[in-house]
Coordinates of C-alpha atoms in Angstrom, one line a residue:
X1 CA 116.7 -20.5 159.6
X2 CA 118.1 -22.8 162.2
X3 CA 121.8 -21.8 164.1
X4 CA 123.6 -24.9 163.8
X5 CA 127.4 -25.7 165.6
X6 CA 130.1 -24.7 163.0
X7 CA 132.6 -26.7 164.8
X8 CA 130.8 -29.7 164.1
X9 CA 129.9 -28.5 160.1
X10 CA 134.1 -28.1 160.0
X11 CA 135.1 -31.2 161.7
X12 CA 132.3 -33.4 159.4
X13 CA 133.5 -31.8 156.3
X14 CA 137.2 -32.5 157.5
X15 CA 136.6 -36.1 158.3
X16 CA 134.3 -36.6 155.3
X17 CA 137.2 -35.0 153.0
X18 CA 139.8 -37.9 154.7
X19 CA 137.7 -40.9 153.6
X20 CA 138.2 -39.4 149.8
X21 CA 141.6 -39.3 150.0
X22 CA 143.2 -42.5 147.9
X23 CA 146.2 -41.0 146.1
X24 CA 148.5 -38.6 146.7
X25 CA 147.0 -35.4 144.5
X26 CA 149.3 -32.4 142.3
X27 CA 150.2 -30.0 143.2
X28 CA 151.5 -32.7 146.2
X29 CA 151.2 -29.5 148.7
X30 CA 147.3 -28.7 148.2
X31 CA 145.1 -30.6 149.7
X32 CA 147.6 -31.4 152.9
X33 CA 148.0 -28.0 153.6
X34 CA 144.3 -26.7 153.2
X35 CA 143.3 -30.3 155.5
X36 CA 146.3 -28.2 157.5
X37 CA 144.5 -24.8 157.9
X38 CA 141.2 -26.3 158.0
X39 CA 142.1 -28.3 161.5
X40 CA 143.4 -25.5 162.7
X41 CA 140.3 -23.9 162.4
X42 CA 138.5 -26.4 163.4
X43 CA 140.5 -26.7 166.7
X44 CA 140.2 -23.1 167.1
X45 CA 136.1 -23.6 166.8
X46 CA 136.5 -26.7 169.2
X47 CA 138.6 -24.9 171.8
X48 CA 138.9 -21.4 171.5
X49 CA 135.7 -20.0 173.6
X50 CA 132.1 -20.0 172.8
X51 CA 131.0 -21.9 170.5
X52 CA 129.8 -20.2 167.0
X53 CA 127.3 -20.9 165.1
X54 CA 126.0 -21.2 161.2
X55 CA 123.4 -20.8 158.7
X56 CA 124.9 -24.2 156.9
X57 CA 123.0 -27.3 157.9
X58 CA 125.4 -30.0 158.4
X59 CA 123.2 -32.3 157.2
X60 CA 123.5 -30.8 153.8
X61 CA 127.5 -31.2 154.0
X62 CA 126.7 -34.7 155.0
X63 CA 124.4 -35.5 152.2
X64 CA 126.7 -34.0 149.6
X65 CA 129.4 -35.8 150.4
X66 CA 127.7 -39.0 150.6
X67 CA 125.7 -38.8 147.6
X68 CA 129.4 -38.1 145.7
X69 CA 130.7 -41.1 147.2
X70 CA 127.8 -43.1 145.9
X71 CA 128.4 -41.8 142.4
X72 CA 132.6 -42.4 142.5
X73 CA 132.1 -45.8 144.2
X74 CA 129.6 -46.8 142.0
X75 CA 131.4 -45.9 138.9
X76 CA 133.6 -47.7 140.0
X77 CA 131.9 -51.4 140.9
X78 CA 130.1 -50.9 137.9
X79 CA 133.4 -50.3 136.2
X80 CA 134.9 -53.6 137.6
X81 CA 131.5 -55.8 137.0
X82 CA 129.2 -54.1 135.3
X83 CA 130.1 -55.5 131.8
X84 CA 127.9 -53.4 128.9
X85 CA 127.5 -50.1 128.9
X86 CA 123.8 -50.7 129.8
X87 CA 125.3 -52.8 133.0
X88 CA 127.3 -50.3 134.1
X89 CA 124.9 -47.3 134.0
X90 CA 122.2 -49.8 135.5
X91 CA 124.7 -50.9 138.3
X92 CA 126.0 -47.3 139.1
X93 CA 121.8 -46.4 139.3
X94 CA 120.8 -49.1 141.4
X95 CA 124.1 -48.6 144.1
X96 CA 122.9 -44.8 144.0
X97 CA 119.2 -44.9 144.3
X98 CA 119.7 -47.4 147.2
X99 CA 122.1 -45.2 149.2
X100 CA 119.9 -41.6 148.4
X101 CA 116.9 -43.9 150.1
X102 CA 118.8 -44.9 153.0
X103 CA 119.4 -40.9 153.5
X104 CA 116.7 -39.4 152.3
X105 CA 113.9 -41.8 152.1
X106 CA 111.4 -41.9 155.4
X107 CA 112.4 -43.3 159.0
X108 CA 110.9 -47.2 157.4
X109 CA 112.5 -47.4 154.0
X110 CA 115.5 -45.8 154.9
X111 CA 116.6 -48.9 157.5
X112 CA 115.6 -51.0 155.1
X113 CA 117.9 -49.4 152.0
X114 CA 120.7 -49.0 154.5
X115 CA 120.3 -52.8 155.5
X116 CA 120.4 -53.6 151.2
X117 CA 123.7 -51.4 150.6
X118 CA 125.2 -53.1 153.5
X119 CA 124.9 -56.7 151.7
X120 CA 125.4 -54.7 148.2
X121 CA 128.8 -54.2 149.7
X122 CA 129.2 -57.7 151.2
X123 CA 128.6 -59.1 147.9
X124 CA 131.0 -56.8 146.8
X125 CA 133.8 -57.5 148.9
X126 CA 133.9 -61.2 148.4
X127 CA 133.8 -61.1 144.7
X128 CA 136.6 -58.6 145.1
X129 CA 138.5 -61.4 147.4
X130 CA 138.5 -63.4 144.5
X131 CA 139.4 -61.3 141.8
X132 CA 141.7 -59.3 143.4
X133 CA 145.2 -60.0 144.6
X134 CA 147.1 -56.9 146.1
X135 CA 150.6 -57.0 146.1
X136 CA 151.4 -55.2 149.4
X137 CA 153.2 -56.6 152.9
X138 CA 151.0 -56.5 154.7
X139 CA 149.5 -59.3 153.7
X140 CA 152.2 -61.6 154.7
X141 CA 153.1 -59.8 157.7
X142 CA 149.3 -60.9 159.2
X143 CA 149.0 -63.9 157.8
X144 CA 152.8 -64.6 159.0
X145 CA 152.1 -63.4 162.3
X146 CA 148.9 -65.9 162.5
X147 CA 151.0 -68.7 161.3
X148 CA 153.4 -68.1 163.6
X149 CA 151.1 -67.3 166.5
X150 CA 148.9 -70.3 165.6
X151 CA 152.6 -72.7 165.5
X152 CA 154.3 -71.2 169.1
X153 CA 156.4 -68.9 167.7
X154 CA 156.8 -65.3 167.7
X155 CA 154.9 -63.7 165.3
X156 CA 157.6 -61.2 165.6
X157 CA 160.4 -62.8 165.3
X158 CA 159.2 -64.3 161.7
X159 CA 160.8 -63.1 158.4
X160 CA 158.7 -63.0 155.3
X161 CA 159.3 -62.9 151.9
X162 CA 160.0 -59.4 150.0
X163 CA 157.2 -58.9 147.6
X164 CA 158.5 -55.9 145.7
X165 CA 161.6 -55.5 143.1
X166 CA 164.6 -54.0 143.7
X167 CA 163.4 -49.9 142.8
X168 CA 160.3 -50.4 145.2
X169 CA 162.6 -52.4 148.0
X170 CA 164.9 -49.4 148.1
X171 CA 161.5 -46.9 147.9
X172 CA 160.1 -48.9 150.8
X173 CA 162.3 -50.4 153.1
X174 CA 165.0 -48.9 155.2
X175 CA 168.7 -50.1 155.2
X176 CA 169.1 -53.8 156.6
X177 CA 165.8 -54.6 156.3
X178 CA 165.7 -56.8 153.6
X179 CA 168.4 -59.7 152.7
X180 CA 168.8 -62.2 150.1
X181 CA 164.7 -61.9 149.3
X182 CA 163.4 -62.1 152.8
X183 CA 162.2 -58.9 154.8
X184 CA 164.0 -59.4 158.1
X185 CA 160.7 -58.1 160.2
X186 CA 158.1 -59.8 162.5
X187 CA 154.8 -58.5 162.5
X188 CA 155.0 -54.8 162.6
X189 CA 152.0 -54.0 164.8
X190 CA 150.8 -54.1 168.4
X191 CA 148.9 -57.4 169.3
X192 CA 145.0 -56.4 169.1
X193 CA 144.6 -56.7 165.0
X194 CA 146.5 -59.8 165.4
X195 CA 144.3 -61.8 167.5
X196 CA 140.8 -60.3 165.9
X197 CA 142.3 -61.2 162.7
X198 CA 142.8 -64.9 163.7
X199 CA 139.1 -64.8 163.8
X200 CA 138.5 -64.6 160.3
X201 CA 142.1 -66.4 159.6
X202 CA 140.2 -70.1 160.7
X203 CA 138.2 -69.4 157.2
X204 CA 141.3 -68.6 155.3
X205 CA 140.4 -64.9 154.7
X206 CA 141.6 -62.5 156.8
X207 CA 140.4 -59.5 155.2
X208 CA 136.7 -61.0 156.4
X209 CA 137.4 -59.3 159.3
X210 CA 138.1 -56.1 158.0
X211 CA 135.1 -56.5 156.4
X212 CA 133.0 -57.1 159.4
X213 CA 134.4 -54.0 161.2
X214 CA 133.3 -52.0 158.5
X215 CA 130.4 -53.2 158.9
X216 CA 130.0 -52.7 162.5
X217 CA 131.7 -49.4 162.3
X218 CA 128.8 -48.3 159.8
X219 CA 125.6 -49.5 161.8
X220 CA 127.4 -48.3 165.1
X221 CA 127.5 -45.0 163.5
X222 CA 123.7 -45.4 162.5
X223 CA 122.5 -46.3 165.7
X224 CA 123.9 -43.4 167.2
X225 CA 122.8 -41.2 164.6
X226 CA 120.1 -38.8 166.4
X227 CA 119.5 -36.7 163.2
X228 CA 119.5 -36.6 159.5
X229 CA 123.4 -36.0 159.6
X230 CA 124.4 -39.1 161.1
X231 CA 122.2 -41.2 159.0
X232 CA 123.9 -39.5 156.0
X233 CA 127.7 -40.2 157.8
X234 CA 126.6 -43.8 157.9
X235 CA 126.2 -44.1 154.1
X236 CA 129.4 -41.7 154.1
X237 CA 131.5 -44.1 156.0
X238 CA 130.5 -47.6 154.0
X239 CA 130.0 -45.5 150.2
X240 CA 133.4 -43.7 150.6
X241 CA 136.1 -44.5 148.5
X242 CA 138.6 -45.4 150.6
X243 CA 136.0 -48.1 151.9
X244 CA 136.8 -51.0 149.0
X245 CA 140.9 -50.7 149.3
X246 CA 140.9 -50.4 152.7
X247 CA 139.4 -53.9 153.2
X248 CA 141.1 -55.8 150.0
X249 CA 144.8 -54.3 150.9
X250 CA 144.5 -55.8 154.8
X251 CA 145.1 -52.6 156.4
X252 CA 144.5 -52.8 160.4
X253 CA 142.7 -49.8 160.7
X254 CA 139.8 -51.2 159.7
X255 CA 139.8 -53.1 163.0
X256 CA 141.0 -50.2 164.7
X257 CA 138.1 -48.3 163.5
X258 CA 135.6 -50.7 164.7
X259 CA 137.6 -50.4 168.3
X260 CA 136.9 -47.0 168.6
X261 CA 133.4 -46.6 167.7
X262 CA 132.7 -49.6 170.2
X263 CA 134.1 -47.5 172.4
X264 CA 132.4 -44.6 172.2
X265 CA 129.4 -47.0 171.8
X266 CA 130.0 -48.0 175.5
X267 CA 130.8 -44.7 176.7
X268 CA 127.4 -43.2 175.3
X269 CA 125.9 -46.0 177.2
X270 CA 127.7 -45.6 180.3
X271 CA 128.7 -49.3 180.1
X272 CA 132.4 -48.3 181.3
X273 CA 134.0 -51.8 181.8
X274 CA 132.8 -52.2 177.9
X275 CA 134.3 -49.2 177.0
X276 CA 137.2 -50.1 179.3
X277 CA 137.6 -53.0 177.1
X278 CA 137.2 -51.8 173.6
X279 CA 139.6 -49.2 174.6
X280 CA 142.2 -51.4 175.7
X281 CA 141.7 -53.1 172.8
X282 CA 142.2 -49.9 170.7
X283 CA 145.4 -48.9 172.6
X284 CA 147.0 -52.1 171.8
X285 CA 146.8 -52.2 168.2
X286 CA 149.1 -49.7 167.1
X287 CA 152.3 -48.0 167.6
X288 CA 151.1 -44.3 166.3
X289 CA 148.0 -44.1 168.5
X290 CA 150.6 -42.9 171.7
X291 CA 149.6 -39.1 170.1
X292 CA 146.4 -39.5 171.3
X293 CA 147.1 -40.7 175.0
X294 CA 146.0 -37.5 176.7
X295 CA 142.8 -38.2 174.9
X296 CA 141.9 -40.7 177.3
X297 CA 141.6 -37.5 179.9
X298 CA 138.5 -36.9 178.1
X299 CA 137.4 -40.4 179.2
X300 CA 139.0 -39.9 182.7
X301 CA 136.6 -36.4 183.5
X302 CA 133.5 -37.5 182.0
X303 CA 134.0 -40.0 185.2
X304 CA 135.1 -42.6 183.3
X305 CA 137.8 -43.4 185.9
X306 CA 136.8 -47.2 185.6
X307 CA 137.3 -47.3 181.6
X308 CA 140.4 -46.0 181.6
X309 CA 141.8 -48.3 184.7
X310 CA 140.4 -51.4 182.7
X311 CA 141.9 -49.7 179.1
X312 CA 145.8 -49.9 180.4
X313 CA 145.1 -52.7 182.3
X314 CA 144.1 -54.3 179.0
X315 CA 146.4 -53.0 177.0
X316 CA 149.3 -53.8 179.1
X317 CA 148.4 -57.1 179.3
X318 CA 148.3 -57.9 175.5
X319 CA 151.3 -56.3 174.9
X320 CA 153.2 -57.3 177.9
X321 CA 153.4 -61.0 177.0
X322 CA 154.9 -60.8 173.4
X323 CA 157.1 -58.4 175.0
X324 CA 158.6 -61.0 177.4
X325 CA 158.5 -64.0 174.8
X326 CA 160.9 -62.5 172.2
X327 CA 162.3 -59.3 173.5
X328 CA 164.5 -58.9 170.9
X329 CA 161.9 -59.2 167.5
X330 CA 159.7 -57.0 169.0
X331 CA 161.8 -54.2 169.5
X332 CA 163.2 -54.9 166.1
X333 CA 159.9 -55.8 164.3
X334 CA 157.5 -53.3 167.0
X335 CA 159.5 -50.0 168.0
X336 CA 163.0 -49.9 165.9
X337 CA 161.5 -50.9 162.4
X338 CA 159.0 -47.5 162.5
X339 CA 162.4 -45.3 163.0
X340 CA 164.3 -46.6 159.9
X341 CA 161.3 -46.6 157.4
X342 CA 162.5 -44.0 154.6
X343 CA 160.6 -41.0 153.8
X344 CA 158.4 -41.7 151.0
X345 CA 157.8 -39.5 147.9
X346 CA 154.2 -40.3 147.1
X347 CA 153.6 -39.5 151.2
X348 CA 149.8 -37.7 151.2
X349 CA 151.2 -35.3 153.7
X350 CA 153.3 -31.5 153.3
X351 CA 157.0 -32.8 153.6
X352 CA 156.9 -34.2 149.8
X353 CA 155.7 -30.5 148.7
X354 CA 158.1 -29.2 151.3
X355 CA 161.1 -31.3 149.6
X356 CA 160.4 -29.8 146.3
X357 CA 160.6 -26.2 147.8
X358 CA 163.3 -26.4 149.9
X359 CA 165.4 -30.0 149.7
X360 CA 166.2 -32.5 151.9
X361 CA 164.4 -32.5 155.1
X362 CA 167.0 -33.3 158.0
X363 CA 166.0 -36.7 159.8
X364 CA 165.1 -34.7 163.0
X365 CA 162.6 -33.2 161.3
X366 CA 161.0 -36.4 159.6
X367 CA 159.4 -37.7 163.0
X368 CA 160.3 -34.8 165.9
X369 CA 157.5 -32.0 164.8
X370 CA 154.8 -34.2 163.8
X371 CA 154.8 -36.9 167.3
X372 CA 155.4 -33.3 169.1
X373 CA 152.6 -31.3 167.6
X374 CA 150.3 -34.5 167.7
X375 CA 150.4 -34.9 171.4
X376 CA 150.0 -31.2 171.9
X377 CA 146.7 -31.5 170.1
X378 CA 145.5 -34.1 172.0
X379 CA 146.4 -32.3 175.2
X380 CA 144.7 -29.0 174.2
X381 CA 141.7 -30.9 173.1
X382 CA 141.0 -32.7 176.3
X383 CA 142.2 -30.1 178.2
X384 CA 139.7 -27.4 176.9
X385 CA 136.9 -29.2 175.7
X386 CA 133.6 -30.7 178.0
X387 CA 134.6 -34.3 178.9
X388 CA 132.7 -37.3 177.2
X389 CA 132.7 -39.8 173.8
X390 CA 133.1 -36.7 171.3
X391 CA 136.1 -35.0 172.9
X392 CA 137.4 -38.5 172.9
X393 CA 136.7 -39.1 169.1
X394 CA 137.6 -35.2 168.4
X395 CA 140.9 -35.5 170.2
X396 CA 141.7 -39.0 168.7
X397 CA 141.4 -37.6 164.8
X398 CA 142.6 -33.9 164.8
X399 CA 145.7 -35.3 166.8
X400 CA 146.4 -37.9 164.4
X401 CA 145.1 -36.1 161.8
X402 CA 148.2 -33.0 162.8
X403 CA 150.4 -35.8 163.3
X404 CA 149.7 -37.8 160.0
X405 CA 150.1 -34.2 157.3
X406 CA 153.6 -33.8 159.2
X407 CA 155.0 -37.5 158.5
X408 CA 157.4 -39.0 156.3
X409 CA 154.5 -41.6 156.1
X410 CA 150.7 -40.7 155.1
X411 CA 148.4 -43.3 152.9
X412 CA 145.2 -43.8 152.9
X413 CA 145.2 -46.1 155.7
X414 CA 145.8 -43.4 157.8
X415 CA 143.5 -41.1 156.5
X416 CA 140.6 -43.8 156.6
X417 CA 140.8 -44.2 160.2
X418 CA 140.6 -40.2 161.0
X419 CA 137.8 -39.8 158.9
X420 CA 136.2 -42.4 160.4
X421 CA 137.0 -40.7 164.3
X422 CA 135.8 -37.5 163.2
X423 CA 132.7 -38.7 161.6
X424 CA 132.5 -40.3 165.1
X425 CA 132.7 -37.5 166.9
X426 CA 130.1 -35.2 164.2
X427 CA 127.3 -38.2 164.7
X428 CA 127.1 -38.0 168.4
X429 CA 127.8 -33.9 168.7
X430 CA 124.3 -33.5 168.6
X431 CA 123.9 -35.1 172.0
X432 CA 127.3 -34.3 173.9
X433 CA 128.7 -30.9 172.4
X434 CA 132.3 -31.2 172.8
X435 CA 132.1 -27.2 173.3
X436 CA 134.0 -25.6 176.3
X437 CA 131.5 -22.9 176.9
X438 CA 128.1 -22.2 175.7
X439 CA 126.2 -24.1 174.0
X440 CA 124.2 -24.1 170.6
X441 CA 120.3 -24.5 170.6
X442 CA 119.5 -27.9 170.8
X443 CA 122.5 -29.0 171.7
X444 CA 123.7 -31.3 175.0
X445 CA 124.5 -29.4 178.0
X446 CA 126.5 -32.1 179.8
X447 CA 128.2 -30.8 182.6
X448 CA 131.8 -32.9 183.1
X449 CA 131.0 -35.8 186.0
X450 CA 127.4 -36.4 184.7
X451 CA 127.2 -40.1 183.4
X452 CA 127.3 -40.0 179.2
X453 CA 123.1 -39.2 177.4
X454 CA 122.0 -43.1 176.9
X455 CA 121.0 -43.4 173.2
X456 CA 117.4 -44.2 173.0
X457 CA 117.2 -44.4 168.7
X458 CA 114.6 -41.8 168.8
X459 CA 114.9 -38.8 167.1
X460 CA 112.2 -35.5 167.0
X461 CA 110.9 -33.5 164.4
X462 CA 112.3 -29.8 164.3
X463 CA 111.5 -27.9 167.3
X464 CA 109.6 -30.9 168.8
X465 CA 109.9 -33.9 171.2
X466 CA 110.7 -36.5 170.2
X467 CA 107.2 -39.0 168.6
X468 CA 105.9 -41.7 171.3
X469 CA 107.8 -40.1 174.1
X470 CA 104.6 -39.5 176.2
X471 CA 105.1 -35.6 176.6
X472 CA 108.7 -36.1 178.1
X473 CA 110.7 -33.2 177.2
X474 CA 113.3 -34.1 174.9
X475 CA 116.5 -33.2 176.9
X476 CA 119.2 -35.0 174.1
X477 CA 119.3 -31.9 172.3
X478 CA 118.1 -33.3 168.7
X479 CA 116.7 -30.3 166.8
X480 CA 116.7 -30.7 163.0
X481 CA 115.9 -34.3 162.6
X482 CA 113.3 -36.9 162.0
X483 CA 111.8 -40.2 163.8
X484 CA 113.3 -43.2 163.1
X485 CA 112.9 -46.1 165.2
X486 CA 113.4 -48.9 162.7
X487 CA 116.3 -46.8 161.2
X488 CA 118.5 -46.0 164.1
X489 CA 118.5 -50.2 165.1
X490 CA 120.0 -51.6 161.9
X491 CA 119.0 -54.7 162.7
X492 CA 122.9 -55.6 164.0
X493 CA 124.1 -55.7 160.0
X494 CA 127.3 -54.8 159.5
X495 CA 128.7 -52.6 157.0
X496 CA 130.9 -53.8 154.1
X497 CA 133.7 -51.4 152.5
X498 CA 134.9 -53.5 149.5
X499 CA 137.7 -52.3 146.9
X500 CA 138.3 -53.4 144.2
X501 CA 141.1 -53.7 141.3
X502 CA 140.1 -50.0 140.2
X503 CA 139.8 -48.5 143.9
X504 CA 143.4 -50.0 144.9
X505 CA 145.4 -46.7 145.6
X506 CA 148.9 -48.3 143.9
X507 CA 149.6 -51.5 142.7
X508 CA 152.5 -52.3 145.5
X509 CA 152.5 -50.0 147.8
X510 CA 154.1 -51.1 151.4
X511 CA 153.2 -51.4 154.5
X512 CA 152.8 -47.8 155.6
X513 CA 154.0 -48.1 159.6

């Protein structure tokens, strides 16, 4: 049997466990404090000397995982449209078969089924878009924000109107924030979403693109896929079932998501401006990505000096301007409104299990541990790991990941956008081990300062180069995978996550932070 990195097994089975994650689970305490231990393992395996290795095929976690999400979100379409029994078990076959073919079938039919359960979703989503109508703020806040935006005014110095009764109000909003039915916030996030999501606001849906960078998050994913695994994290990422309430409840992370695997796109390219820009980008798009600033030393080593130049460049110069037009609502509506958001009950993180032991939580202790304890993971992860695009994914989701299972604040949101970075990271391991020391066989042996492995799409047999190379030695480090030229090029589709009015998490829940 083949040795295989059990940092990467641990960190795909973490990040494949996130994107299940859609309500908050009893006992409240279990599954935040086992996703606790098992980063800490995980980081331990990342950073913590040579790098171990395993019996377990990670392409058998991989293919587990996703064949259960085709099964749940199956069920569930079929649920919401499937009609007649015989419908349903016909729809929930159908959505199944497709997605084992686009992991298991060979390197032609598997692009092909991939390609069909991208528009499966599609159609999806937009019946969902119809048929759905979520009642959460975020929704106003964007399309607000565009309004505004699109008008001359500052989208965050806009009030909107409180969609919740009086019970949630109090459950979701801090003191002074809402008065005589309005929510007295601007848009709560940094510029980036805002502006993509004008894009899709000119067709009068905004979650179109949310849709779009699931999409593109799934066939980036599949195009850098150099082995079974990453084929199977593809279907993961568009089959999971955080996929359909993430795009129908307007959560930005979608969008954030798509930043992030554009830029370690670019950076496996070596294109750094690009990756300079989908950085940026990335940086200015929300307030709770500062835990994984050190990250960007990752970018900085791997001589990606230029990217991160072009990143704050960027970033400072979306943010910078809606700073200077209304000082005062974005402060409010930007920085001050993320302190006085209450500590939520049905939080998917420890501190609602750790209320129950020990009572209330000092305020202190609501925000402090978590930012501190984030940052320091980010910091140990670029600091101990070889430079490149999967210390930069690695570092962005076990940092936010710590941070998020320490906060008065965890929903699915959050938990779809680390899954999605550690998924990240496990497709392109294969190619540039994040490893400090040693090595696996077969896998990269980038030194830091040597330009990011260009991905070519081809994959080899076990043991072999790679078919059609022409007797070049395969030096990408691909060792238990197949050939799959039409695979790894999805044709540029994009990847559909729909949810629908059985996959919302909770009728009304608020905008997380």
């Amino acid at each position: 049997m083949q040795a295989h990195s059990l940092g990467r097994v641990w960190v795909l089975g973490i990040g494949g466990t996130c994107l299940f994650l859609v309500t908050q689970s009893e006992p409240v305490f279990l599954v935040p404090l086992l996703l606790l231990v098992a980063t800490g393992w995980a980081l331990f395996l990342v950073v913590g000397g040579p790098n171990r290795s395993t019996r377990i095929d990670p392409f058998h976690v991989a293919g587990t995982m996703a064949a259960l999400a085709l099964l749940i979100t199956g069920a569930l379409i079929a649920i919401d449209y499937g009609g007649s029994l015989l419908g349903q078990v016909a729809l929930v076959c159908g959505y199944a078969g497709v997605g084992v073919v686009a992991v298991w079938g060979s390197p032609r039919w598997s692009g092909r089924a991939f390609l069909a359960l991208l528009l499966v979703h599609v159609v999806v989503a937009l019946v969902d878009f119809h048929s759905y109508d979520p009642r959460i703020d975020v929704q106003p806040f964007l399309e607000g924000g565009i309004d505004a935006l699109w008008s001359g005014s500052s989208p965050y110095g806009i009030t909107i109107p409180n969609v919740f009764d009086a019970a949630d109000t109090a459950k979701f909003y801090g003191p002074g924030i809402v008065d005589q039915g309005r929510v007295l916030i601007g848009y709560p996030y940094l510029p980036s979403p805002l502006l993509l999501d004008s894009l899709a606001h000119v067709v009068g849906e905004v979650r179109l693109m949310h849709l779009a960078s699931l999409l593109g998050t799934a066939a980036i994913i599949r195009h850098l896929a150099t082995d079974r695994t990453g084929r199977a994290l593809a279907v993961l990422v568009v089959a999971a079932p955080v996929s359909r309430p993430l795009v129908n409840n307007f959560w930005v992370e979608l969008v954030m998501t798509l930043l992030l695997a554009l830029s370690v796109w670019a950076m496996c390219r070596d294109q750094r401006t690009r990756a300079g820009i989908a950085l940026g980008l990335l940086l200015a798009s929300k307030q709770n990505l500062v835990v994984v600033l050190p990250s960007f030393l990752s970018v900085w080593r791997a001589g990606g000096r230029r990217a991160v130049v072009v990143a704050v460049l960027l970033a400072a110069g979306l943010i910078g301007p809606f700073l200077l037009w209304d000082p005062r609502g974005f402060w409010r509506s930007a920085v001050e409104f993320q302190f006085v958001q209450p500590f939520r009950e049905d939080a998917m993180s420890l501190l609602p299990g750790l209320v129950d032991v020990v009572g209330p939580l000092p305020d202190w202790f609501l925000s402090g541990p978590s930012l501190v304890l984030g940052l320091a993971v980010s910091t140990l992860v670029a600091w101990r790991t070889r430079p490149g695009p999967t210390a930069f994914a690695l570092g962005v989701g076990l940092s936010l990941l710590v941070t998020v299972l320490l906060s008065k604040q965890a929903f699915t949101n959050y938990f779809g956008f680390i899954g999605a970075a550690l998924l990240l990271a496990a497709t392109t391991w294969q190619r540039d081990s994040p490893t400090a020391s040693a090595t696996a066989p077969g896998e990269s042996a980038r030194v830091p300062g040597e330009p990011w492995p260009e991905q070519d799409g081809q994959e080899v047999p076990s043991g072999g180069a790679p078919r059609g190379a022409r007797g070049r030695p395969h030096d990408r480090g691909a060792r238990d995978v197949l050939p799959d030229p039409a695979g790894s090029h999805p044709g540029g589709a994009l990847d559909p996550g729909a949810g629908g009015p059985r996959s919302a998490p909770h009728a009304g829940q608020a905008h997380p932070g």
